């Protein structure tokens, strides 16, 4: 059997979005699973809308997800000659012809067909005129007749009537640039593609492309069309459903392996297994597992997969990621400090961004730490402040701030006072973190350290005293 060759051919008119990333991943896995080659091709023939920045952004997205390519990136903009050679061949063999109809005339033809209750299409009026090249002339492909059938890797047997699906479509614009269907067939054939897995939105292009393969004498590859991704409102996924670019998920603090694991499950399954390592995926990915019904993008699910991978990650890796997300918040910290903080959040963190936001109080200056006004009001009433003053005195006398020492001291404090632990827990928490939520109190105090904890308690008490004075 010949080597399997798959490809990802994005148009650099936008970022690498969720749907594109999933297509890239499926093709990458197909190649990796079968010891094949994965080709990256940038379809930048739409020069008005394609930019090098977008190309770079797509490459960055692929690299972030760990989708490496064996060949490319090829640029379609550098391959015009190949397309022209193919167009010449089609003209010579009578599969294509020049057409002088103006866009207005073609619009009128379509309108007429519509009015007669027929499919809007080009009526073939220049087919037999034997025109040569000339100003304003496009090249059209002579649509075949009969049935176009293929076994789709996802949808099973498909057959369509050419007359229904394909008119004499343009393969070269009047300005000389090739159209997508022509360029994609020339590239896929010349680059040796054996399997083409892409979005269902390209289903109507497939009969045109199969006709072109046949007219050009190329072998027709296997095709597979994966259903679109929907939002949870059952509408096609769009910006309304959240971020579209995969790199935005990186900014939101998702791990690439979580993203890959989530994306692969959008339309592919292997029994009821949910979590797959990359090796497992390469070991078991197959087209039989591809679903022919639409997939639903579910942010909650993505978050739970991400939480799983955060739990699995090493402290060192999370320290690096946390550092990067803290920098986005304008906070820098020593890695040793972060290594103490990470384990407090790792068991429950949903994203690295959340972790950064939640742990920032550890790293902020004592003098500028912000206090949640509601938390202050609720948990630092005058009686609580009195208790807190006593706690502060007791904490100051401790020989160290080890968790065990803190645990014993705080427990014996509440026992002697005959009060519940809750009476002091929230006042201490609000005073040292500025917030009403934090990891366990002992752990928090331990990681903050004695000096900072005491300084913060003093500042909270002082702020309360100032507030009381103002109100008096
Ligand atoms: N450039 C096309 C796109 O991004 C490629 C479609 C295909 O896979 O043939 O939609």
Coordinates of C-alpha atoms and ligand atoms in Angstrom, one line a residue:
X1 CA 0.0 0.0 0.0
X2 CA 1.2 3.5 -0.7
X3 CA 2.0 5.8 2.1
X4 CA -1.0 7.8 3.4
X5 CA -0.8 11.5 2.8
X6 CA -3.1 14.0 4.5
X7 CA -3.2 17.7 4.5
X8 CA -4.4 20.9 6.2
X9 CA -4.9 23.7 3.8
X10 CA -6.1 26.8 5.7
X11 CA -6.9 30.1 4.0
X12 CA -5.0 32.8 5.9
X13 CA -8.0 35.2 6.0
X14 CA -8.5 34.6 9.7
X15 CA -7.0 32.9 12.8
X16 CA -6.8 29.2 13.4
X17 CA -10.3 28.7 14.7
X18 CA -11.9 25.8 16.6
X19 CA -13.3 24.1 13.4
X20 CA -10.1 24.5 11.5
X21 CA -8.0 23.2 14.4
X22 CA -10.2 20.1 14.7
X23 CA -9.8 19.4 10.9
X24 CA -6.1 19.8 11.3
X25 CA -6.0 17.5 14.3
X26 CA -8.0 14.8 12.5
X27 CA -5.8 14.9 9.5
X28 CA -2.6 15.0 11.6
X29 CA -3.8 12.0 13.6
X30 CA -4.8 10.1 10.5
X31 CA -1.3 10.5 9.1
X32 CA 0.4 9.8 12.5
X33 CA -1.7 6.7 13.1
X34 CA -0.9 5.2 9.7
X35 CA 2.8 6.2 9.4
X36 CA 1.9 8.7 6.7
X37 CA 2.8 12.3 5.9
X38 CA 1.0 15.4 6.9
X39 CA 1.2 18.4 4.6
X40 CA 0.5 22.0 5.5
X41 CA -0.5 24.3 2.6
X42 CA -1.5 27.9 2.9
X43 CA -4.3 28.7 0.5
X44 CA -3.5 32.4 0.0
X45 CA -4.9 33.0 -3.5
X46 CA -7.3 35.5 -2.2
X47 CA -4.6 38.1 -2.0
X48 CA -7.0 40.9 -0.8
X49 CA -7.9 39.0 2.3
X50 CA -4.8 36.9 3.1
X51 CA -2.0 38.4 5.2
X52 CA 1.4 37.0 6.3
X53 CA 0.3 37.8 9.9
X54 CA -2.6 35.5 9.6
X55 CA -0.4 32.8 8.1
X56 CA 2.0 33.2 11.1
X57 CA -1.0 33.1 13.5
X58 CA -2.1 29.8 12.0
X59 CA 1.4 28.3 12.3
X60 CA 1.5 29.5 15.9
X61 CA -1.8 27.8 16.6
X62 CA -0.7 24.6 15.1
X63 CA 2.6 24.6 17.0
X64 CA 0.8 25.4 20.3
X65 CA -1.4 22.3 19.7
X66 CA 1.6 20.2 18.9
X67 CA 0.5 19.5 15.3
X68 CA 3.8 19.3 13.4
X69 CA 3.8 18.9 9.7
X70 CA 6.1 16.9 7.5
X71 CA 6.0 19.1 4.4
X72 CA 5.3 22.7 3.8
X73 CA 4.0 25.2 4.5
X74 CA 3.5 25.4 0.7
X75 CA 2.0 28.7 -0.4
X76 CA -0.5 28.7 -3.2
X77 CA 0.5 32.2 -4.2
X78 CA 3.8 30.7 -5.3
X79 CA 2.3 28.0 -7.5
X80 CA 0.3 30.0 -10.1
X81 CA 2.4 28.4 -12.9
X82 CA 1.2 24.9 -11.9
X83 CA -2.4 26.0 -12.0
X84 CA -2.0 27.6 -15.4
X85 CA -0.4 24.5 -16.8
X86 CA -3.4 22.5 -15.6
X87 CA -5.8 25.1 -17.1
X88 CA -4.0 24.9 -20.4
X89 CA -4.3 21.2 -20.4
X90 CA -8.0 21.3 -19.7
X91 CA -8.4 23.9 -22.6
X92 CA -6.4 21.7 -25.0
X93 CA -8.3 18.5 -24.1
X94 CA -11.7 20.3 -24.5
X95 CA -12.6 20.1 -20.8
X96 CA -12.5 23.9 -20.5
X97 CA -13.3 27.0 -22.6
X98 CA -13.0 30.8 -22.5
X99 CA -16.2 32.6 -21.7
X100 CA -16.9 36.3 -22.5
X101 CA -20.1 36.6 -20.5
X102 CA -20.1 39.6 -18.2
X103 CA -21.0 39.1 -14.5
X104 CA -24.2 41.0 -15.2
X105 CA -25.1 38.6 -18.0
X106 CA -24.4 35.6 -15.8
X107 CA -26.5 37.2 -13.0
X108 CA -29.4 37.6 -15.5
X109 CA -29.1 33.9 -16.5
X110 CA -29.3 32.9 -12.9
X111 CA -32.3 35.1 -12.4
X112 CA -34.0 33.6 -15.4
X113 CA -33.4 30.1 -14.2
X114 CA -34.7 31.0 -10.7
X115 CA -37.9 32.6 -12.3
X116 CA -38.5 29.3 -14.2
X117 CA -38.2 27.4 -11.0
X118 CA -34.8 25.9 -11.9
X119 CA -31.5 25.9 -10.1
X120 CA -29.6 29.2 -10.8
X121 CA -26.7 28.3 -13.0
X122 CA -24.6 29.4 -15.9
X123 CA -26.3 28.2 -19.1
X124 CA -23.2 27.3 -21.0
X125 CA -23.7 29.9 -23.7
X126 CA -20.0 30.2 -24.6
X127 CA -19.3 26.5 -24.6
X128 CA -19.2 26.1 -28.4
X129 CA -18.1 29.6 -29.3
X130 CA -14.4 28.5 -29.5
X131 CA -13.2 31.7 -28.0
X132 CA -9.5 32.4 -27.3
X133 CA -8.0 34.5 -24.4
X134 CA -9.1 38.1 -24.2
X135 CA -9.7 41.0 -21.9
X136 CA -12.4 40.2 -19.3
X137 CA -12.6 36.5 -20.3
X138 CA -12.8 33.8 -17.7
X139 CA -12.0 30.1 -18.2
X140 CA -14.9 27.7 -17.4
X141 CA -14.8 24.0 -16.8
X142 CA -17.2 21.9 -18.9
X143 CA -19.4 20.2 -16.3
X144 CA -19.8 16.5 -16.9
X145 CA -23.1 14.7 -17.0
X146 CA -24.1 11.5 -15.1
X147 CA -23.6 10.4 -11.6
X148 CA -20.8 11.4 -9.2
X149 CA -20.4 8.7 -6.5
X150 CA -17.9 8.2 -3.8
X151 CA -17.6 6.4 -0.5
X152 CA -17.2 9.1 2.1
X153 CA -15.0 8.2 5.1
X154 CA -17.6 9.8 7.4
X155 CA -20.9 9.8 5.6
X156 CA -20.7 6.5 3.8
X157 CA -21.9 6.1 0.2
X158 CA -22.8 9.3 -1.5
X159 CA -24.0 9.8 -5.0
X160 CA -25.1 13.0 -6.7
X161 CA -26.2 13.9 -10.2
X162 CA -23.7 16.2 -11.9
X163 CA -26.5 18.1 -13.6
X164 CA -28.0 18.9 -10.2
X165 CA -24.8 19.9 -8.5
X166 CA -22.4 21.3 -11.0
X167 CA -22.6 24.0 -13.8
X168 CA -19.8 25.1 -16.0
X169 CA -17.9 26.7 -13.1
X170 CA -15.1 29.2 -13.4
X171 CA -11.6 27.8 -13.0
X172 CA -9.7 31.0 -13.8
X173 CA -10.9 34.5 -13.2
X174 CA -10.7 37.3 -15.7
X175 CA -7.7 38.7 -13.8
X176 CA -5.8 35.5 -14.4
X177 CA -6.0 34.1 -10.9
X178 CA -7.1 30.5 -10.4
X179 CA -10.2 29.5 -8.5
X180 CA -10.2 27.4 -5.3
X181 CA -11.5 24.2 -6.9
X182 CA -8.9 24.1 -9.6
X183 CA -5.9 25.1 -7.3
X184 CA -6.9 22.6 -4.6
X185 CA -7.2 19.7 -7.0
X186 CA -3.8 20.5 -8.7
X187 CA -2.2 20.8 -5.3
X188 CA -3.8 17.8 -3.7
X189 CA -2.9 15.6 -6.7
X190 CA 0.6 16.9 -7.2
X191 CA 1.4 16.7 -3.5
X192 CA 0.2 13.1 -3.5
X193 CA -2.8 13.4 -1.2
X194 CA -4.5 10.0 -0.5
X195 CA -7.0 11.1 2.1
X196 CA -8.9 14.4 2.4
X197 CA -10.8 15.0 5.5
X198 CA -12.5 18.3 5.8
X199 CA -15.6 20.2 6.9
X200 CA -19.0 19.4 5.6
X201 CA -19.2 22.9 4.2
X202 CA -17.0 21.6 1.4
X203 CA -19.4 18.8 0.4
X204 CA -20.8 20.6 -2.6
X205 CA -17.2 21.2 -3.9
X206 CA -16.4 17.5 -3.9
X207 CA -18.3 16.6 -7.2
X208 CA -16.6 19.6 -8.9
X209 CA -13.2 18.4 -7.7
X210 CA -13.8 14.7 -8.6
X211 CA -14.7 15.9 -12.1
X212 CA -11.5 17.9 -12.3
X213 CA -9.4 15.0 -11.1
X214 CA -10.9 12.8 -13.8
X215 CA -10.5 15.4 -16.5
X216 CA -6.8 16.0 -15.5
X217 CA -6.2 12.2 -15.4
X218 CA -5.3 12.1 -11.7
X219 CA -6.3 9.4 -9.2
X220 CA -9.2 10.5 -7.0
X221 CA -8.3 10.4 -3.3
X222 CA -10.6 9.3 -0.5
X223 CA -12.9 12.0 0.8
X224 CA -14.5 12.4 4.2
X225 CA -16.7 15.3 5.4
X226 CA -17.0 16.0 9.1
X227 CA -20.1 17.7 10.4
X228 CA -20.0 21.3 11.5
X229 CA -19.6 22.2 15.1
X230 CA -22.6 23.8 16.8
X231 CA -23.0 25.9 19.8
X232 CA -25.2 24.7 22.7
X233 CA -28.1 26.6 21.1
X234 CA -27.8 24.3 18.1
X235 CA -26.7 27.1 15.8
X236 CA -23.4 27.0 13.8
X237 CA -20.5 27.8 16.0
X238 CA -19.6 31.5 15.8
X239 CA -18.1 34.3 17.9
X240 CA -21.4 34.5 19.8
X241 CA -20.5 31.2 21.5
X242 CA -17.2 32.5 22.8
X243 CA -13.7 32.7 21.4
X244 CA -13.1 31.3 17.9
X245 CA -9.4 31.5 17.7
X246 CA -7.5 28.6 19.4
X247 CA -4.9 31.0 20.7
X248 CA -7.5 32.8 22.6
X249 CA -8.0 29.6 24.6
X250 CA -4.3 29.7 25.3
X251 CA -4.7 33.2 26.7
X252 CA -7.7 32.0 28.8
X253 CA -5.4 29.5 30.4
X254 CA -6.2 26.3 28.7
X255 CA -3.5 23.6 28.3
X256 CA -2.8 22.5 24.7
X257 CA -3.3 18.8 25.6
X258 CA -6.7 19.6 27.1
X259 CA -7.6 21.5 23.9
X260 CA -6.4 18.6 21.7
X261 CA -8.3 16.1 23.9
X262 CA -11.5 18.2 23.8
X263 CA -11.3 18.9 20.0
X264 CA -10.8 15.2 19.1
X265 CA -14.0 14.3 21.0
X266 CA -15.9 16.9 18.9
X267 CA -17.1 14.4 16.3
X268 CA -14.9 11.4 17.1
X269 CA -15.3 8.7 19.6
X270 CA -13.6 5.5 20.8
X271 CA -16.1 3.6 23.0
X272 CA -16.9 5.9 25.9
X273 CA -13.4 6.9 26.7
X274 CA -13.1 10.7 27.3
X275 CA -9.5 11.3 28.2
X276 CA -6.8 10.4 25.7
X277 CA -3.1 11.0 25.9
X278 CA -1.5 12.0 22.6
X279 CA 0.1 8.5 22.3
X280 CA -3.2 6.9 22.9
X281 CA -4.8 9.0 20.2
X282 CA -2.1 8.1 17.7
X283 CA -2.6 4.5 18.7
X284 CA -6.3 4.4 18.2
X285 CA -7.6 7.2 15.9
X286 CA -9.6 5.9 13.0
X287 CA -12.1 7.2 10.5
X288 CA -14.7 4.7 11.8
X289 CA -15.0 6.6 15.0
X290 CA -15.9 9.8 13.1
X291 CA -19.5 10.8 13.8
X292 CA -21.8 11.9 11.0
X293 CA -24.0 14.0 13.3
X294 CA -23.0 17.5 14.3
X295 CA -20.9 18.0 17.4
X296 CA -21.8 20.5 20.1
X297 CA -19.2 22.9 21.6
X298 CA -19.6 22.8 25.3
X299 CA -17.4 25.2 27.3
X300 CA -18.2 23.4 30.6
X301 CA -16.9 20.1 29.1
X302 CA -13.7 21.8 27.9
X303 CA -13.2 23.3 31.3
X304 CA -13.5 19.9 33.0
X305 CA -11.0 18.4 30.6
X306 CA -8.7 21.3 31.3
X307 CA -9.1 20.8 35.1
X308 CA -8.1 17.2 34.6
X309 CA -4.9 18.1 32.7
X310 CA -4.0 20.7 35.3
X311 CA -4.2 18.0 37.9
X312 CA -2.0 15.8 35.9
X313 CA 0.7 18.4 35.1
X314 CA 4.0 18.6 36.9
X315 CA 4.5 21.5 39.4
X316 CA 7.4 22.8 37.3
X317 CA 5.3 23.1 34.2
X318 CA 2.4 24.8 36.1
X319 CA 4.9 27.2 37.7
X320 CA 6.0 28.3 34.2
X321 CA 2.4 28.6 33.0
X322 CA 1.3 30.5 36.1
X323 CA 4.2 32.9 35.8
X324 CA 3.2 33.7 32.2
X325 CA -0.5 34.3 33.2
X326 CA 0.5 36.4 36.2
X327 CA 2.7 38.5 33.9
X328 CA -0.5 39.2 31.9
X329 CA -1.9 40.6 35.1
X330 CA 1.2 42.7 35.7
X331 CA 2.5 40.5 38.5
X332 CA 5.9 38.9 38.7
X333 CA 7.1 36.4 41.3
X334 CA 10.0 34.2 42.1
X335 CA 9.6 30.6 40.9
X336 CA 10.2 29.2 44.4
X337 CA 7.2 31.2 45.6
X338 CA 5.1 30.0 42.8
X339 CA 6.1 26.4 43.5
X340 CA 4.6 26.9 47.0
X341 CA 1.4 28.4 45.6
X342 CA 0.7 26.0 42.7
X343 CA -0.2 22.9 44.9
X344 CA -2.8 25.0 46.8
X345 CA -4.7 25.5 43.6
X346 CA -3.9 22.5 41.4
X347 CA -6.6 20.2 42.7
X348 CA -9.4 22.6 41.8
X349 CA -8.2 25.0 39.2
X350 CA -10.2 25.2 36.0
X351 CA -7.8 27.4 33.9
X352 CA -4.4 28.8 34.5
X353 CA -5.9 32.3 34.1
X354 CA -8.3 31.6 37.0
X355 CA -5.4 30.3 39.0
X356 CA -3.4 33.5 38.4
X357 CA -6.4 35.7 39.3
X358 CA -7.2 33.7 42.4
X359 CA -3.6 33.5 43.8
X360 CA -2.6 37.1 43.0
X361 CA -3.2 38.2 46.6
X362 CA -0.2 36.2 47.7
X363 CA 2.1 38.3 45.5
X364 CA 0.6 41.7 45.8
X365 CA 2.3 44.3 48.0
X366 CA 0.9 44.4 51.5
X367 CA 0.5 48.2 51.2
X368 CA -1.6 48.1 48.1
X369 CA -3.5 44.9 48.5
X370 CA -7.2 45.6 47.8
X371 CA -9.9 44.6 50.2
X372 CA -13.3 43.4 49.1
X373 CA -15.6 46.0 50.7
X374 CA -18.4 43.5 51.2
X375 CA -16.1 41.0 52.8
X376 CA -14.7 43.7 55.1
X377 CA -18.2 44.8 56.1
X378 CA -19.5 41.4 56.7
X379 CA -16.5 39.7 58.4
X380 CA -14.7 42.6 60.2
X381 CA -17.4 44.0 62.4
X382 CA -16.1 45.6 65.7
X383 CA -16.4 42.3 67.7
X384 CA -14.6 40.4 65.0
X385 CA -11.9 43.1 65.0
X386 CA -11.4 42.6 68.7
X387 CA -11.0 38.9 68.2
X388 CA -8.6 39.5 65.3
X389 CA -6.5 41.8 67.5
X390 CA -6.1 39.0 70.0
X391 CA -5.4 36.4 67.2
X392 CA -2.7 38.8 65.9
X393 CA -1.0 38.9 69.3
X394 CA -1.1 35.1 69.5
X395 CA 0.3 34.6 66.0
X396 CA 3.1 37.1 66.7
X397 CA 4.3 34.9 69.5
X398 CA 4.5 31.7 67.5
X399 CA 8.0 30.3 67.0
X400 CA 7.2 29.6 63.3
X401 CA 4.5 29.6 60.7
X402 CA 4.5 25.8 59.9
X403 CA 1.0 24.5 59.1
X404 CA 1.1 22.2 62.1
X405 CA 2.1 25.0 64.5
X406 CA -0.7 27.2 63.1
X407 CA -3.2 24.4 63.3
X408 CA -2.5 23.8 67.0
X409 CA -2.4 27.4 67.9
X410 CA -5.6 28.4 66.2
X411 CA -7.4 25.4 67.6
X412 CA -6.3 26.1 71.1
X413 CA -7.3 29.8 70.7
X414 CA -10.9 28.9 69.8
X415 CA -11.0 26.3 72.5
X416 CA -9.9 28.7 75.2
X417 CA -12.3 31.3 74.0
X418 CA -15.1 28.7 73.7
X419 CA -16.0 29.9 70.2
X420 CA -16.4 28.2 66.9
X421 CA -13.5 28.2 64.4
X422 CA -15.8 30.0 62.0
X423 CA -15.7 33.0 64.2
X424 CA -12.1 33.7 63.5
X425 CA -11.6 32.0 60.1
X426 CA -13.3 34.5 57.8
X427 CA -11.9 37.6 59.7
X428 CA -8.4 36.2 59.4
X429 CA -8.9 35.3 55.7
X430 CA -10.3 38.6 54.7
X431 CA -7.5 40.4 56.6
X432 CA -4.7 38.5 55.0
X433 CA -6.1 38.0 51.5
X434 CA -8.5 40.9 51.0
X435 CA -11.0 38.3 49.8
X436 CA -13.6 35.9 51.2
X437 CA -12.3 32.9 49.2
X438 CA -8.8 31.4 49.5
X439 CA -7.2 28.0 49.9
X440 CA -7.2 26.5 53.4
X441 CA -6.4 29.0 56.1
X442 CA -3.4 27.3 57.5
X443 CA -1.9 26.7 54.1
X444 CA -2.6 30.3 53.2
X445 CA -1.0 31.7 56.3
X446 CA 2.0 29.4 55.9
X447 CA 2.7 30.4 52.3
X448 CA 2.2 34.1 53.1
X449 CA 4.6 33.8 56.0
X450 CA 4.6 35.4 59.4
X451 CA 5.8 38.9 58.5
X452 CA 3.3 39.4 55.6
X453 CA 0.4 37.9 57.5
X454 CA 0.9 40.2 60.5
X455 CA 1.5 43.2 58.4
X456 CA -1.8 42.6 56.5
X457 CA -3.8 42.0 59.7
X458 CA -2.4 45.3 61.0
X459 CA -3.4 47.1 57.8
X460 CA -6.9 45.6 57.8
X461 CA -7.4 46.6 61.4
X462 CA -6.1 50.1 60.7
X463 CA -8.4 50.5 57.6
X464 CA -11.4 49.5 59.8
X465 CA -10.4 51.9 62.5
X466 CA -10.1 54.7 59.9
X467 CA -13.5 53.8 58.5
X468 CA -15.0 53.9 62.0
X469 CA -13.4 57.3 62.7
X470 CA -14.8 58.7 59.4
X471 CA -18.3 57.5 60.2
X472 CA -18.3 58.8 63.8
Ligands
LIG1 N1 -8.7 26.6 2.0 C1 -9.9 25.8 2.2 C2 -10.6 26.2 3.5 O1 -9.9 26.8 4.4 C3 -9.6 24.4 2.2 C4 -10.7 23.5 2.0 C5 -10.3 22.0 1.7 O2 -10.0 21.3 2.7 O3 -10.3 21.6 0.6 O4 -11.7 26.1 3.7

